[in-house]
PDB file of C-alpha atoms in Angstrom:
ATOM      1  CA  UNK L   1       0.044  -0.109  -0.058  1.00  0.00           C
ATOM      2  CA  UNK L   2       0.929   3.277  -0.882  1.00  0.00           C
ATOM      3  CA  UNK L   3      -0.659   5.467   1.304  1.00  0.00           C
ATOM      4  CA  UNK L   4      -1.967   3.462   4.303  1.00  0.00           C
ATOM      5  CA  UNK L   5      -2.975   4.190   8.329  1.00  0.00           C
ATOM      6  CA  UNK L   6      -0.728   3.864  11.320  1.00  0.00           C
ATOM      7  CA  UNK L   7      -1.337   1.019  13.001  1.00  0.00           C
ATOM      8  CA  UNK L   8      -0.753   0.363  17.130  1.00  0.00           C
ATOM      9  CA  UNK L   9      -1.001  -3.182  18.493  1.00  0.00           C
ATOM     10  CA  UNK L  10      -2.416  -3.150  22.145  1.00  0.00           C
ATOM     11  CA  UNK L  11      -1.411  -6.550  23.716  1.00  0.00           C
ATOM     12  CA  UNK L  12      -3.486  -7.358  27.018  1.00  0.00           C
ATOM     13  CA  UNK L  13      -2.731  -9.180  29.633  1.00  0.00           C
ATOM     14  CA  UNK L  14      -3.436 -12.502  30.410  1.00  0.00           C
ATOM     15  CA  UNK L  15      -1.152 -14.435  32.503  1.00  0.00           C
ATOM     16  CA  UNK L  16      -0.490 -18.512  30.369  1.00  0.00           C
ATOM     17  CA  UNK L  17      -2.708 -17.358  27.641  1.00  0.00           C
ATOM     18  CA  UNK L  18      -0.862 -14.856  26.741  1.00  0.00           C
ATOM     19  CA  UNK L  19       1.762 -16.978  24.440  1.00  0.00           C
ATOM     20  CA  UNK L  20      -1.966 -16.301  22.037  1.00  0.00           C
ATOM     21  CA  UNK L  21      -0.450 -12.609  21.333  1.00  0.00           C
ATOM     22  CA  UNK L  22       2.296 -14.699  19.579  1.00  0.00           C
ATOM     23  CA  UNK L  23       0.330 -15.914  17.420  1.00  0.00           C
ATOM     24  CA  UNK L  24      -1.522 -13.072  16.675  1.00  0.00           C
ATOM     25  CA  UNK L  25       1.378 -11.371  15.923  1.00  0.00           C
ATOM     26  CA  UNK L  26       2.588 -14.290  13.419  1.00  0.00           C
ATOM     27  CA  UNK L  27      -0.817 -13.861  11.240  1.00  0.00           C
ATOM     28  CA  UNK L  28      -0.326 -10.007  11.213  1.00  0.00           C
ATOM     29  CA  UNK L  29       2.630 -10.532   9.359  1.00  0.00           C
ATOM     30  CA  UNK L  30       2.101 -13.569   6.836  1.00  0.00           C
ATOM     31  CA  UNK L  31      -1.450 -11.026   6.083  1.00  0.00           C
ATOM     32  CA  UNK L  32       1.461  -8.481   5.367  1.00  0.00           C
ATOM     33  CA  UNK L  33      -0.683  -6.255   8.020  1.00  0.00           C
ATOM     34  CA  UNK L  34       2.120  -3.529   9.445  1.00  0.00           C
ATOM     35  CA  UNK L  35       2.252  -2.974  12.985  1.00  0.00           C
ATOM     36  CA  UNK L  36       3.583   0.633  13.712  1.00  0.00           C
ATOM     37  CA  UNK L  37       2.899   0.502  17.362  1.00  0.00           C
ATOM     38  CA  UNK L  38       3.308  -1.289  19.792  1.00  0.00           C
ATOM     39  CA  UNK L  39       0.624  -0.947  23.659  1.00  0.00           C
ATOM     40  CA  UNK L  40       1.480  -3.595  26.262  1.00  0.00           C
ATOM     41  CA  UNK L  41       0.002  -5.116  29.260  1.00  0.00           C
ATOM     42  CA  UNK L  42       1.685  -7.789  31.671  1.00  0.00           C
ATOM     43  CA  UNK L  43       2.267 -10.796  29.070  1.00  0.00           C
ATOM     44  CA  UNK L  44       1.548  -8.775  26.399  1.00  0.00           C
ATOM     45  CA  UNK L  45       4.473  -6.543  27.256  1.00  0.00           C
ATOM     46  CA  UNK L  46       6.424  -8.807  27.671  1.00  0.00           C
ATOM     47  CA  UNK L  47       5.172 -11.307  24.363  1.00  0.00           C
ATOM     48  CA  UNK L  48       5.518  -7.038  22.188  1.00  0.00           C
ATOM     49  CA  UNK L  49       8.994  -5.953  23.362  1.00  0.00           C
ATOM     50  CA  UNK L  50      10.960  -9.740  22.620  1.00  0.00           C
ATOM     51  CA  UNK L  51       8.233  -8.831  18.895  1.00  0.00           C
ATOM     52  CA  UNK L  52      10.587  -5.159  18.513  1.00  0.00           C
ATOM     53  CA  UNK L  53      13.496  -6.547  19.262  1.00  0.00           C
ATOM     54  CA  UNK L  54      13.061  -9.001  16.214  1.00  0.00           C
ATOM     55  CA  UNK L  55      12.914 -11.751  19.086  1.00  0.00           C
ATOM     56  CA  UNK L  56       9.675 -13.633  18.380  1.00  0.00           C
ATOM     57  CA  UNK L  57      10.849 -16.713  16.294  1.00  0.00           C
ATOM     58  CA  UNK L  58      13.870 -17.392  19.989  1.00  0.00           C
ATOM     59  CA  UNK L  59      10.643 -17.373  22.494  1.00  0.00           C
ATOM     60  CA  UNK L  60       8.525 -19.516  20.788  1.00  0.00           C
ATOM     61  CA  UNK L  61      11.332 -22.070  19.654  1.00  0.00           C
ATOM     62  CA  UNK L  62      12.409 -22.088  23.221  1.00  0.00           C
ATOM     63  CA  UNK L  63       8.212 -22.761  24.207  1.00  0.00           C
ATOM     64  CA  UNK L  64       7.707 -25.054  21.736  1.00  0.00           C
ATOM     65  CA  UNK L  65      10.756 -27.411  23.378  1.00  0.00           C
ATOM     66  CA  UNK L  66      10.810 -26.718  26.855  1.00  0.00           C
ATOM     67  CA  UNK L  67       7.581 -28.209  28.670  1.00  0.00           C
ATOM     68  CA  UNK L  68       5.806 -24.843  29.260  1.00  0.00           C
ATOM     69  CA  UNK L  69       5.024 -25.515  32.731  1.00  0.00           C
ATOM     70  CA  UNK L  70       8.062 -25.665  33.715  1.00  0.00           C
ATOM     71  CA  UNK L  71       8.278 -21.261  32.609  1.00  0.00           C
ATOM     72  CA  UNK L  72       6.464 -20.089  35.858  1.00  0.00           C
ATOM     73  CA  UNK L  73       8.776 -22.543  37.402  1.00  0.00           C
ATOM     74  CA  UNK L  74      11.646 -20.119  37.203  1.00  0.00           C
ATOM     75  CA  UNK L  75      10.754 -17.965  39.678  1.00  0.00           C
ATOM     76  CA  UNK L  76      12.188 -18.920  43.095  1.00  0.00           C
ATOM     77  CA  UNK L  77       9.706 -19.365  46.064  1.00  0.00           C
ATOM     78  CA  UNK L  78      11.222 -17.476  48.715  1.00  0.00           C
ATOM     79  CA  UNK L  79       7.987 -15.765  50.842  1.00  0.00           C
ATOM     80  CA  UNK L  80       9.147 -12.361  51.113  1.00  0.00           C
ATOM     81  CA  UNK L  81       7.298 -10.183  53.112  1.00  0.00           C
ATOM     82  CA  UNK L  82       5.899  -8.715  49.975  1.00  0.00           C
ATOM     83  CA  UNK L  83       5.582 -10.924  47.078  1.00  0.00           C
ATOM     84  CA  UNK L  84       5.984 -14.773  47.302  1.00  0.00           C
ATOM     85  CA  UNK L  85       8.345 -14.933  43.817  1.00  0.00           C
ATOM     86  CA  UNK L  86      11.634 -13.857  43.614  1.00  0.00           C
ATOM     87  CA  UNK L  87      10.820 -11.572  39.778  1.00  0.00           C
ATOM     88  CA  UNK L  88      13.753  -9.025  39.417  1.00  0.00           C
ATOM     89  CA  UNK L  89      16.679 -11.625  38.429  1.00  0.00           C
ATOM     90  CA  UNK L  90      14.319 -14.361  36.633  1.00  0.00           C
ATOM     91  CA  UNK L  91      12.789 -11.806  34.221  1.00  0.00           C
ATOM     92  CA  UNK L  92      15.647 -10.309  32.904  1.00  0.00           C
ATOM     93  CA  UNK L  93      17.125 -14.004  32.652  1.00  0.00           C
ATOM     94  CA  UNK L  94      14.000 -14.829  30.194  1.00  0.00           C
ATOM     95  CA  UNK L  95      14.038 -11.406  27.957  1.00  0.00           C
ATOM     96  CA  UNK L  96      17.955 -11.800  27.649  1.00  0.00           C
ATOM     97  CA  UNK L  97      18.288 -15.312  27.278  1.00  0.00           C
ATOM     98  CA  UNK L  98      16.082 -13.641  23.263  1.00  0.00           C
ATOM     99  CA  UNK L  99      17.662 -10.201  22.934  1.00  0.00           C
ATOM    100  CA  UNK L 100      20.615  -8.196  23.579  1.00  0.00           C
ATOM    101  CA  UNK L 101      17.508  -4.691  23.295  1.00  0.00           C
ATOM    102  CA  UNK L 102      18.037  -3.184  26.863  1.00  0.00           C
ATOM    103  CA  UNK L 103      16.133  -0.284  26.631  1.00  0.00           C
ATOM    104  CA  UNK L 104      13.582   0.616  24.817  1.00  0.00           C
ATOM    105  CA  UNK L 105      15.753   2.917  22.629  1.00  0.00           C
ATOM    106  CA  UNK L 106      17.277  -0.043  21.423  1.00  0.00           C
ATOM    107  CA  UNK L 107      13.987  -1.422  20.009  1.00  0.00           C
ATOM    108  CA  UNK L 108      12.317  -1.501  16.063  1.00  0.00           C
ATOM    109  CA  UNK L 109       8.778  -0.224  17.054  1.00  0.00           C
ATOM    110  CA  UNK L 110       7.878   2.370  19.883  1.00  0.00           C
ATOM    111  CA  UNK L 111       6.956  -0.159  22.695  1.00  0.00           C
ATOM    112  CA  UNK L 112       4.595   1.089  25.599  1.00  0.00           C
ATOM    113  CA  UNK L 113       3.598  -0.674  29.260  1.00  0.00           C
ATOM    114  CA  UNK L 114       1.301   0.106  31.152  1.00  0.00           C
ATOM    115  CA  UNK L 115       2.304  -0.823  35.526  1.00  0.00           C
ATOM    116  CA  UNK L 116       0.020   0.673  38.432  1.00  0.00           C
ATOM    117  CA  UNK L 117       0.546   2.801  41.203  1.00  0.00           C
ATOM    118  CA  UNK L 118       0.469   1.308  44.603  1.00  0.00           C
ATOM    119  CA  UNK L 119      -0.338   3.746  46.185  1.00  0.00           C
ATOM    120  CA  UNK L 120      -1.948   6.223  44.235  1.00  0.00           C
ATOM    121  CA  UNK L 121      -4.518   3.198  41.985  1.00  0.00           C
ATOM    122  CA  UNK L 122      -3.472   5.001  38.882  1.00  0.00           C
ATOM    123  CA  UNK L 123      -1.820   4.005  36.000  1.00  0.00           C
ATOM    124  CA  UNK L 124       1.738   4.310  34.795  1.00  0.00           C
ATOM    125  CA  UNK L 125       2.525   4.466  31.500  1.00  0.00           C
ATOM    126  CA  UNK L 126       6.386   3.260  30.736  1.00  0.00           C
ATOM    127  CA  UNK L 127       8.329   3.936  27.181  1.00  0.00           C
ATOM    128  CA  UNK L 128      12.111   4.768  28.248  1.00  0.00           C
ATOM    129  CA  UNK L 129      14.863   4.116  29.709  1.00  0.00           C
ATOM    130  CA  UNK L 130      14.807  -0.341  30.414  1.00  0.00           C
ATOM    131  CA  UNK L 131      12.765  -2.687  29.672  1.00  0.00           C
ATOM    132  CA  UNK L 132      13.776  -5.147  31.831  1.00  0.00           C
ATOM    133  CA  UNK L 133      12.536  -2.821  35.259  1.00  0.00           C
ATOM    134  CA  UNK L 134       9.232  -2.032  33.012  1.00  0.00           C
ATOM    135  CA  UNK L 135       8.855  -5.503  32.780  1.00  0.00           C
ATOM    136  CA  UNK L 136       9.076  -6.228  36.386  1.00  0.00           C
ATOM    137  CA  UNK L 137       6.771  -3.079  36.987  1.00  0.00           C
ATOM    138  CA  UNK L 138       3.709  -4.620  34.330  1.00  0.00           C
ATOM    139  CA  UNK L 139       3.922  -8.117  34.978  1.00  0.00           C
ATOM    140  CA  UNK L 140       4.217  -8.121  39.262  1.00  0.00           C
ATOM    141  CA  UNK L 141       0.954 -10.377  40.110  1.00  0.00           C
ATOM    142  CA  UNK L 142      -0.044  -8.565  44.046  1.00  0.00           C
ATOM    143  CA  UNK L 143       0.355 -11.636  46.461  1.00  0.00           C
ATOM    144  CA  UNK L 144       2.556 -13.255  43.860  1.00  0.00           C
ATOM    145  CA  UNK L 145       6.247 -10.883  42.857  1.00  0.00           C
ATOM    146  CA  UNK L 146       7.324  -8.067  45.401  1.00  0.00           C
ATOM    147  CA  UNK L 147       6.378  -4.747  43.409  1.00  0.00           C
ATOM    148  CA  UNK L 148       8.590  -2.410  41.949  1.00  0.00           C
ATOM    149  CA  UNK L 149      10.555   1.172  43.156  1.00  0.00           C
ATOM    150  CA  UNK L 150      10.909   2.959  40.347  1.00  0.00           C
ATOM    151  CA  UNK L 151      11.944   6.656  40.719  1.00  0.00           C
ATOM    152  CA  UNK L 152       9.024   7.411  43.973  1.00  0.00           C
ATOM    153  CA  UNK L 153       6.458   5.314  42.226  1.00  0.00           C
ATOM    154  CA  UNK L 154       5.403   1.553  44.110  1.00  0.00           C
ATOM    155  CA  UNK L 155       3.958  -0.510  40.576  1.00  0.00           C
ATOM    156  CA  UNK L 156       2.729  -3.736  40.308  1.00  0.00           C
ATOM    157  CA  UNK L 157       0.714  -5.055  37.341  1.00  0.00           C
ATOM    158  CA  UNK L 158      -0.851  -2.901  34.659  1.00  0.00           C
ATOM    159  CA  UNK L 159      -3.687  -5.447  34.714  1.00  0.00           C
ATOM    160  CA  UNK L 160      -4.653  -3.710  37.855  1.00  0.00           C
ATOM    161  CA  UNK L 161      -6.386  -0.406  36.206  1.00  0.00           C
ATOM    162  CA  UNK L 162      -6.163  -1.469  32.778  1.00  0.00           C
ATOM    163  CA  UNK L 163      -5.622  -4.602  31.220  1.00  0.00           C
ATOM    164  CA  UNK L 164      -6.204  -3.553  27.671  1.00  0.00           C
ATOM    165  CA  UNK L 165      -4.216  -0.509  26.863  1.00  0.00           C
ATOM    166  CA  UNK L 166      -6.241   0.429  23.924  1.00  0.00           C
ATOM    167  CA  UNK L 167      -6.088   4.338  24.676  1.00  0.00           C
ATOM    168  CA  UNK L 168      -2.377   4.248  26.006  1.00  0.00           C
ATOM    169  CA  UNK L 169      -2.138   3.201  22.031  1.00  0.00           C
ATOM    170  CA  UNK L 170      -4.118   5.768  20.476  1.00  0.00           C
ATOM    171  CA  UNK L 171      -1.734   8.272  22.472  1.00  0.00           C
ATOM    172  CA  UNK L 172       1.488   7.209  20.596  1.00  0.00           C
ATOM    173  CA  UNK L 173      -0.241   8.365  17.476  1.00  0.00           C
ATOM    174  CA  UNK L 174      -2.242   5.134  15.952  1.00  0.00           C
ATOM    175  CA  UNK L 175      -4.903   5.393  13.732  1.00  0.00           C
ATOM    176  CA  UNK L 176      -6.240   1.853  13.568  1.00  0.00           C
ATOM    177  CA  UNK L 177      -6.572   0.397  16.796  1.00  0.00           C
ATOM    178  CA  UNK L 178      -6.164  -4.124  17.692  1.00  0.00           C
ATOM    179  CA  UNK L 179      -6.782  -4.663  20.332  1.00  0.00           C
ATOM    180  CA  UNK L 180      -6.209  -8.786  21.426  1.00  0.00           C
ATOM    181  CA  UNK L 181      -8.007  -8.732  24.547  1.00  0.00           C
ATOM    182  CA  UNK L 182      -7.640 -12.690  26.919  1.00  0.00           C
ATOM    183  CA  UNK L 183     -10.054 -11.681  29.301  1.00  0.00           C
ATOM    184  CA  UNK L 184     -12.990 -13.590  27.786  1.00  0.00           C
ATOM    185  CA  UNK L 185     -14.249 -17.136  28.517  1.00  0.00           C
ATOM    186  CA  UNK L 186     -14.872 -17.826  25.319  1.00  0.00           C
ATOM    187  CA  UNK L 187     -13.960 -21.509  24.887  1.00  0.00           C
ATOM    188  CA  UNK L 188     -11.898 -23.081  22.024  1.00  0.00           C
ATOM    189  CA  UNK L 189     -13.400 -24.898  19.466  1.00  0.00           C
ATOM    190  CA  UNK L 190     -11.204 -27.405  19.911  1.00  0.00           C
ATOM    191  CA  UNK L 191     -10.705 -28.728  24.144  1.00  0.00           C
ATOM    192  CA  UNK L 192      -8.600 -30.912  22.639  1.00  0.00           C
ATOM    193  CA  UNK L 193      -4.417 -30.081  22.126  1.00  0.00           C
ATOM    194  CA  UNK L 194      -3.481 -30.026  18.496  1.00  0.00           C
ATOM    195  CA  UNK L 195      -1.123 -32.811  17.541  1.00  0.00           C
ATOM    196  CA  UNK L 196       1.166 -33.700  18.665  1.00  0.00           C
ATOM    197  CA  UNK L 197       4.108 -32.550  16.404  1.00  0.00           C
ATOM    198  CA  UNK L 198       5.072 -29.494  17.629  1.00  0.00           C
ATOM    199  CA  UNK L 199       4.269 -27.725  14.031  1.00  0.00           C
ATOM    200  CA  UNK L 200       1.768 -25.218  12.953  1.00  0.00           C
ATOM    201  CA  UNK L 201       1.195 -26.339   9.247  1.00  0.00           C
ATOM    202  CA  UNK L 202      -0.299 -22.822   7.658  1.00  0.00           C
ATOM    203  CA  UNK L 203       3.035 -20.839   9.944  1.00  0.00           C
ATOM    204  CA  UNK L 204       5.452 -19.941   7.493  1.00  0.00           C
ATOM    205  CA  UNK L 205       8.521 -21.081   8.847  1.00  0.00           C
ATOM    206  CA  UNK L 206      11.094 -18.880  11.744  1.00  0.00           C
ATOM    207  CA  UNK L 207      13.773 -17.564  10.038  1.00  0.00           C
ATOM    208  CA  UNK L 208      16.892 -18.783  11.519  1.00  0.00           C
ATOM    209  CA  UNK L 209      19.080 -17.018  13.594  1.00  0.00           C
ATOM    210  CA  UNK L 210      23.179 -16.124  11.576  1.00  0.00           C
ATOM    211  CA  UNK L 211      24.704 -19.404  13.160  1.00  0.00           C
ATOM    212  CA  UNK L 212      27.038 -17.778  15.465  1.00  0.00           C
ATOM    213  CA  UNK L 213      24.237 -15.641  17.345  1.00  0.00           C
ATOM    214  CA  UNK L 214      22.409 -19.289  16.508  1.00  0.00           C
ATOM    215  CA  UNK L 215      24.912 -20.770  18.295  1.00  0.00           C
ATOM    216  CA  UNK L 216      25.427 -18.706  21.143  1.00  0.00           C
ATOM    217  CA  UNK L 217      21.350 -18.346  21.577  1.00  0.00           C
ATOM    218  CA  UNK L 218      20.631 -21.908  22.128  1.00  0.00           C
ATOM    219  CA  UNK L 219      23.965 -23.226  24.499  1.00  0.00           C
ATOM    220  CA  UNK L 220      21.746 -20.199  26.733  1.00  0.00           C
ATOM    221  CA  UNK L 221      19.432 -21.756  26.539  1.00  0.00           C
ATOM    222  CA  UNK L 222      20.180 -25.299  26.895  1.00  0.00           C
ATOM    223  CA  UNK L 223      22.377 -24.409  29.854  1.00  0.00           C
ATOM    224  CA  UNK L 224      19.787 -22.238  31.626  1.00  0.00           C
ATOM    225  CA  UNK L 225      17.181 -25.229  30.983  1.00  0.00           C
ATOM    226  CA  UNK L 226      18.738 -28.027  32.419  1.00  0.00           C
ATOM    227  CA  UNK L 227      19.905 -25.788  35.500  1.00  0.00           C
ATOM    228  CA  UNK L 228      16.095 -25.369  36.371  1.00  0.00           C
ATOM    229  CA  UNK L 229      14.658 -28.192  35.415  1.00  0.00           C
ATOM    230  CA  UNK L 230      14.401 -29.431  38.826  1.00  0.00           C
ATOM    231  CA  UNK L 231      12.576 -25.548  40.240  1.00  0.00           C
ATOM    232  CA  UNK L 232       9.300 -27.037  39.569  1.00  0.00           C
ATOM    233  CA  UNK L 233       9.102 -29.871  41.577  1.00  0.00           C
ATOM    234  CA  UNK L 234      10.770 -27.679  44.172  1.00  0.00           C
ATOM    235  CA  UNK L 235       7.945 -24.728  43.401  1.00  0.00           C
ATOM    236  CA  UNK L 236       5.609 -27.046  44.661  1.00  0.00           C
ATOM    237  CA  UNK L 237       6.684 -29.097  46.786  1.00  0.00           C
ATOM    238  CA  UNK L 238       8.120 -25.945  48.871  1.00  0.00           C
ATOM    239  CA  UNK L 239       4.733 -24.335  48.156  1.00  0.00           C
ATOM    240  CA  UNK L 240       2.576 -26.925  49.602  1.00  0.00           C
ATOM    241  CA  UNK L 241       4.623 -27.135  52.915  1.00  0.00           C
ATOM    242  CA  UNK L 242       5.119 -23.655  53.997  1.00  0.00           C
ATOM    243  CA  UNK L 243       1.060 -23.342  53.989  1.00  0.00           C
ATOM    244  CA  UNK L 244       0.711 -27.589  55.128  1.00  0.00           C
ATOM    245  CA  UNK L 245      -2.289 -28.030  52.603  1.00  0.00           C
ATOM    246  CA  UNK L 246      -4.015 -30.633  51.421  1.00  0.00           C
ATOM    247  CA  UNK L 247      -3.363 -31.338  48.132  1.00  0.00           C
ATOM    248  CA  UNK L 248      -7.363 -30.631  47.069  1.00  0.00           C
ATOM    249  CA  UNK L 249      -7.202 -27.712  48.304  1.00  0.00           C
ATOM    250  CA  UNK L 250      -6.396 -24.716  45.191  1.00  0.00           C
ATOM    251  CA  UNK L 251      -2.774 -23.825  46.044  1.00  0.00           C
ATOM    252  CA  UNK L 252      -2.428 -19.885  46.364  1.00  0.00           C
ATOM    253  CA  UNK L 253      -0.451 -19.257  43.642  1.00  0.00           C
ATOM    254  CA  UNK L 254      -3.586 -20.336  41.264  1.00  0.00           C
ATOM    255  CA  UNK L 255      -5.565 -19.075  43.474  1.00  0.00           C
ATOM    256  CA  UNK L 256      -4.480 -15.488  43.433  1.00  0.00           C
ATOM    257  CA  UNK L 257      -4.322 -15.249  39.147  1.00  0.00           C
ATOM    258  CA  UNK L 258      -7.490 -16.680  39.169  1.00  0.00           C
ATOM    259  CA  UNK L 259      -9.037 -13.840  41.194  1.00  0.00           C
ATOM    260  CA  UNK L 260      -6.971 -11.837  39.557  1.00  0.00           C
ATOM    261  CA  UNK L 261      -8.450 -12.923  36.058  1.00  0.00           C
ATOM    262  CA  UNK L 262     -11.978 -12.255  37.701  1.00  0.00           C
ATOM    263  CA  UNK L 263     -11.079  -9.122  37.916  1.00  0.00           C
ATOM    264  CA  UNK L 264      -9.385  -8.095  34.836  1.00  0.00           C
ATOM    265  CA  UNK L 265     -12.554  -9.677  33.189  1.00  0.00           C
ATOM    266  CA  UNK L 266     -14.589  -7.375  34.477  1.00  0.00           C
ATOM    267  CA  UNK L 267     -12.785  -4.623  34.155  1.00  0.00           C
ATOM    268  CA  UNK L 268     -11.205  -4.971  30.070  1.00  0.00           C
ATOM    269  CA  UNK L 269     -15.171  -5.377  29.689  1.00  0.00           C
ATOM    270  CA  UNK L 270     -16.012  -1.865  31.530  1.00  0.00           C
ATOM    271  CA  UNK L 271     -12.619  -0.016  29.647  1.00  0.00           C
ATOM    272  CA  UNK L 272     -13.297  -1.818  26.109  1.00  0.00           C
ATOM    273  CA  UNK L 273     -16.876  -0.380  26.916  1.00  0.00           C
ATOM    274  CA  UNK L 274     -15.786   3.478  26.989  1.00  0.00           C
ATOM    275  CA  UNK L 275     -12.770   3.663  24.830  1.00  0.00           C
ATOM    276  CA  UNK L 276     -13.123   0.924  21.802  1.00  0.00           C
ATOM    277  CA  UNK L 277     -10.522  -0.184  19.901  1.00  0.00           C
ATOM    278  CA  UNK L 278     -11.037  -0.152  15.689  1.00  0.00           C
ATOM    279  CA  UNK L 279     -10.839  -4.313  15.520  1.00  0.00           C
ATOM    280  CA  UNK L 280     -11.599  -6.165  18.953  1.00  0.00           C
ATOM    281  CA  UNK L 281      -9.634 -10.438  18.916  1.00  0.00           C
ATOM    282  CA  UNK L 282     -11.094 -12.545  21.875  1.00  0.00           C
ATOM    283  CA  UNK L 283      -8.773 -16.045  21.312  1.00  0.00           C
ATOM    284  CA  UNK L 284     -10.793 -18.451  21.972  1.00  0.00           C
ATOM    285  CA  UNK L 285      -9.182 -19.617  25.167  1.00  0.00           C
ATOM    286  CA  UNK L 286     -11.450 -19.846  27.890  1.00  0.00           C
ATOM    287  CA  UNK L 287     -11.093 -22.941  29.200  1.00  0.00           C
ATOM    288  CA  UNK L 288      -7.560 -22.243  30.232  1.00  0.00           C
ATOM    289  CA  UNK L 289      -6.968 -21.116  33.707  1.00  0.00           C
ATOM    290  CA  UNK L 290      -4.609 -18.661  34.200  1.00  0.00           C
ATOM    291  CA  UNK L 291      -1.874 -20.958  34.824  1.00  0.00           C
ATOM    292  CA  UNK L 292      -1.605 -23.063  32.179  1.00  0.00           C
ATOM    293  CA  UNK L 293       0.910 -22.823  30.635  1.00  0.00           C
ATOM    294  CA  UNK L 294       2.099 -25.342  29.358  1.00  0.00           C
ATOM    295  CA  UNK L 295      -1.083 -25.277  26.283  1.00  0.00           C
ATOM    296  CA  UNK L 296       1.785 -23.333  24.518  1.00  0.00           C
ATOM    297  CA  UNK L 297       0.780 -23.968  20.668  1.00  0.00           C
ATOM    298  CA  UNK L 298      -3.012 -24.183  21.446  1.00  0.00           C
ATOM    299  CA  UNK L 299      -2.116 -21.009  23.363  1.00  0.00           C
ATOM    300  CA  UNK L 300      -0.533 -19.998  19.886  1.00  0.00           C
ATOM    301  CA  UNK L 301      -2.775 -21.501  17.083  1.00  0.00           C
ATOM    302  CA  UNK L 302      -6.294 -20.037  18.912  1.00  0.00           C
ATOM    303  CA  UNK L 303      -4.239 -16.760  18.165  1.00  0.00           C
ATOM    304  CA  UNK L 304      -3.498 -17.332  15.151  1.00  0.00           C
ATOM    305  CA  UNK L 305      -7.300 -17.678  14.056  1.00  0.00           C
ATOM    306  CA  UNK L 306      -8.194 -14.883  15.936  1.00  0.00           C
ATOM    307  CA  UNK L 307      -6.365 -13.517  13.942  1.00  0.00           C
ATOM    308  CA  UNK L 308      -7.498 -14.682  10.184  1.00  0.00           C
ATOM    309  CA  UNK L 309     -11.228 -13.993  11.303  1.00  0.00           C
ATOM    310  CA  UNK L 310     -10.752 -10.425  11.605  1.00  0.00           C
ATOM    311  CA  UNK L 311      -8.761  -9.963   8.852  1.00  0.00           C
ATOM    312  CA  UNK L 312     -11.635  -9.128   6.299  1.00  0.00           C
ATOM    313  CA  UNK L 313     -12.587  -6.381   9.196  1.00  0.00           C
ATOM    314  CA  UNK L 314      -8.838  -4.973   9.928  1.00  0.00           C
ATOM    315  CA  UNK L 315      -7.638  -4.346   5.218  1.00  0.00           C
ATOM    316  CA  UNK L 316     -10.237  -2.302   4.768  1.00  0.00           C
ATOM    317  CA  UNK L 317      -9.465   0.340   7.429  1.00  0.00           C
ATOM    318  CA  UNK L 318      -5.898   0.837   6.730  1.00  0.00           C
ATOM    319  CA  UNK L 319      -6.450   3.484   3.664  1.00  0.00           C
ATOM    320  CA  UNK L 320      -6.114   6.423   3.826  1.00  0.00           C
ATOM    321  CA  UNK L 321      -9.288   8.277   2.510  1.00  0.00           C
TER     322      UNK L 321
END
C-alpha cells in the first residue's frame, strides 16, 4: 500500500493465555498487516518487547521446546514480606536469553508498557529507559511478585487498571487500533491440544538466526533449561510444605491469579466499552486457567486463527480515505 494508516497493536494481559499473542503477531505478519506501535500489559508487554527486538522466533522456539509449565518455575519461591516469588533476576533472564536489547530506545518498533501505582491506584505508562525494569513492573502480580520501585513510585501489574490499554496505543499516534483481549470466557472450538507434532502446519517457518548468534543463544537456553530442570518440583513442594495444605485445595498461586483474572475480566469489559478499539480480537481460550502454561501450541494457534477471522474487517481500515 502506497498510502495507509498507522496501526497500533494492543497486547493485553492474561498470564498463560499470553502465548496467544505470538500467534496473533505471526498472523498479522503473514497477512502483511504492518505493526507501527505496540502497547502492552503484563505478558503482552513481554511478548511485544521481544517482537520489537526481532526476537519472537527465539521465544517461540524456546516455549515449544520446553514443557511450558516450567516457565513459571523459573521463579524461586522465597516467601518474602511483599510477594511469594523472586522476580527481578528471572525476568531479566527470560528476556535477555532471547535478545541483547536493554532499553526502549533499542527496539525497532515503539513500545509502551502499562503498570499501576500501588498507592495512588493510577495507571503509569512506561516508555523509556530500562526494559527489564518496566517488565518487572507491568508483570508484578500483587501477592506473587514484589512491587517494583521506579523513581518515587511502587509499581505493580498494569492489569489492575488497564488490562487492554487501547487509549495508550491511541496516544502513541496509532490511527487504527487492533486490540487483543485475553480476559474473556470464549471457549476454544477444540478443547484438546493440537497434534503432538510440535508444529503448526499453516505457518511460515521462523527465520533462522545467523550461525554464530544462534549457537550462542541455543547454548545459553540449554544451560538455563538444564539448571532449572528441577525447580518446578521444588516450587510445588515448598508451597505445600509452607502452607501445610491439602493437595485437593487450590494452592495460593492459583487462587491469587484466578482471583485477579476475574477482576481483570470485569475491568476489561468496562474499559473497552468506554475506549473502543477499531478491531477487537478475542482468542478462544476461555477454558484455560491462568496457570495452564503448558498449553503453548494450542494458545499460539488460537491467537493465529482469531486474527484470520478478522482480516476482512482489518484490511479496509488501513487505506487512507
